[in-house]
Coordinates of C-alpha atoms in Angstrom, one line a residue:
M3 CA 28.1 44.5 143.7
T4 CA 27.7 40.8 143.2
R5 CA 27.3 39.3 139.8
S6 CA 23.8 38.1 140.5
I7 CA 22.7 41.6 141.5
K8 CA 24.2 43.0 138.2
I9 CA 22.4 40.3 136.2
S10 CA 19.1 41.1 138.0
I11 CA 19.5 44.8 137.2
L12 CA 20.2 44.0 133.6
W13 CA 17.0 41.9 133.5
L14 CA 15.1 44.9 135.0
L15 CA 16.6 47.2 132.3
T16 CA 15.4 44.7 129.7
V17 CA 11.8 45.0 131.0
C18 CA 12.1 48.8 131.1
G19 CA 13.4 48.7 127.5
F20 CA 10.5 46.7 126.3
A21 CA 8.1 49.1 128.1
C22 CA 9.8 52.2 126.6
H23 CA 9.8 50.6 123.1
S24 CA 6.0 50.0 123.4
I25 CA 5.4 53.5 124.7
C26 CA 7.5 55.0 121.9
D27 CA 5.3 53.3 119.4
V28 CA 2.1 54.7 120.7
L29 CA 3.2 58.3 121.7
P30 CA 2.5 59.7 118.2
M31 CA -1.2 59.0 118.9
F32 CA -1.3 61.8 121.4
W33 CA -0.4 64.3 118.7
G34 CA -3.1 63.1 116.4
K35 CA -1.3 60.5 114.3
N36 CA -3.5 57.7 113.1
M37 CA -2.2 54.5 114.7
A38 CA -4.5 52.1 112.9
I39 CA -2.8 49.6 110.5
A40 CA -4.2 49.7 107.0
D41 CA -6.1 46.7 105.7
T42 CA -6.9 45.2 109.1
D43 CA -10.3 44.1 110.4
G44 CA -9.8 45.2 114.0
N45 CA -9.3 41.7 115.3
V46 CA -6.3 41.4 117.7
D47 CA -3.9 38.5 117.1
Q48 CA -4.0 36.8 120.5
G49 CA -0.9 34.8 119.7
M50 CA 1.2 37.9 119.2
I51 CA -0.1 39.4 122.5
V52 CA 0.9 36.2 124.4
F53 CA 4.3 36.1 122.6
M54 CA 5.1 39.7 123.5
M55 CA 3.9 39.2 127.1
T56 CA 6.1 36.1 127.4
L57 CA 9.1 37.9 125.9
S58 CA 8.8 41.2 127.7
Y59 CA 7.7 39.9 131.2
L60 CA 7.8 36.2 131.7
I61 CA 11.3 35.5 130.4
P62 CA 12.9 38.4 132.4
A63 CA 10.9 37.3 135.5
C64 CA 12.2 33.8 135.1
G65 CA 15.7 35.1 134.7
V66 CA 15.4 37.1 137.9
L67 CA 14.0 34.1 139.7
C68 CA 16.9 32.0 138.6
M69 CA 19.2 34.5 140.2
L70 CA 17.7 33.9 143.6
W71 CA 19.3 30.5 144.0
K72 CA 22.9 29.4 143.2
E73 CA 22.2 26.0 141.6
K74 CA 24.1 25.3 138.4
A75 CA 21.0 24.3 136.5
L76 CA 19.3 27.7 137.3
K77 CA 22.4 29.5 136.2
V78 CA 22.4 27.7 132.9
I79 CA 18.6 28.4 132.4
N80 CA 19.3 32.1 133.1
A81 CA 22.2 32.1 130.6
V82 CA 20.0 30.5 127.9
L83 CA 17.2 33.0 128.5
A84 CA 19.6 35.9 128.5
A85 CA 21.1 34.7 125.2
L86 CA 17.7 34.4 123.7
I87 CA 16.7 37.9 124.7
G88 CA 20.0 39.2 123.3
L89 CA 19.5 37.5 120.0
F90 CA 15.8 38.6 119.9
N91 CA 16.9 42.3 120.5
I92 CA 19.3 42.1 117.6
A93 CA 16.8 40.5 115.2
H94 CA 14.0 42.8 116.3
A95 CA 16.1 45.9 115.7
F96 CA 16.9 44.8 112.2
M97 CA 13.1 44.2 111.6
E98 CA 12.1 47.5 113.2
L99 CA 14.7 49.8 111.8
P100 CA 14.6 51.9 109.7
S101 CA 11.6 53.5 111.4
D102 CA 9.7 56.7 111.1
N103 CA 9.8 57.0 114.9
A104 CA 13.1 58.6 115.9
G105 CA 12.8 57.3 119.5
Q106 CA 13.4 53.8 118.3
Y107 CA 16.9 54.8 117.1
V108 CA 17.7 55.4 120.8
I109 CA 15.8 52.5 122.4
M110 CA 16.7 49.7 120.1
P111 CA 20.5 50.1 120.1
M112 CA 20.4 50.4 123.9
M113 CA 18.3 47.2 124.2
I114 CA 20.9 45.4 122.0
I115 CA 23.7 46.6 124.3
V116 CA 21.8 45.6 127.4
G117 CA 20.9 42.2 125.9
L118 CA 24.5 41.4 124.9
V119 CA 25.9 42.5 128.3
L120 CA 23.2 40.5 130.1
A121 CA 24.1 37.4 128.0
W122 CA 27.8 38.0 128.6
Y123 CA 27.5 38.3 132.4
S124 CA 25.1 35.3 132.5
I125 CA 27.4 33.1 130.6
K126 CA 30.4 34.1 132.8
Y127 CA 28.2 33.4 135.9
V128 CA 27.7 29.8 134.7
K129 CA 31.4 29.3 134.2
D130 CA 32.3 30.6 137.7

């Protein structure tokens, strides 16, 4: 399997990890847990929605697109995006954990591992 395919698969796992992370947060609602955050007025922070959409879809999509061509600049862009995702996963895990949702204890460490492996492979791909 070529390195670009491995990196693309790791980007796909990143998107799946973000999706599972979100699903894990809302699953308790199906068993009757109140998901509303106390002391809020019901207005949705549009900036946070755009940030999460960028982080969970646009950055991985750009990373996959960078893998379609072999130019050095695109490899560097991919490596920078991969490093950012890896660092974000680490930071987010420290913000999120400890959690009352046990599923996050499975998802967040795996996302850190995938992010670090993705960054490692991407940086090695630039050097080759």
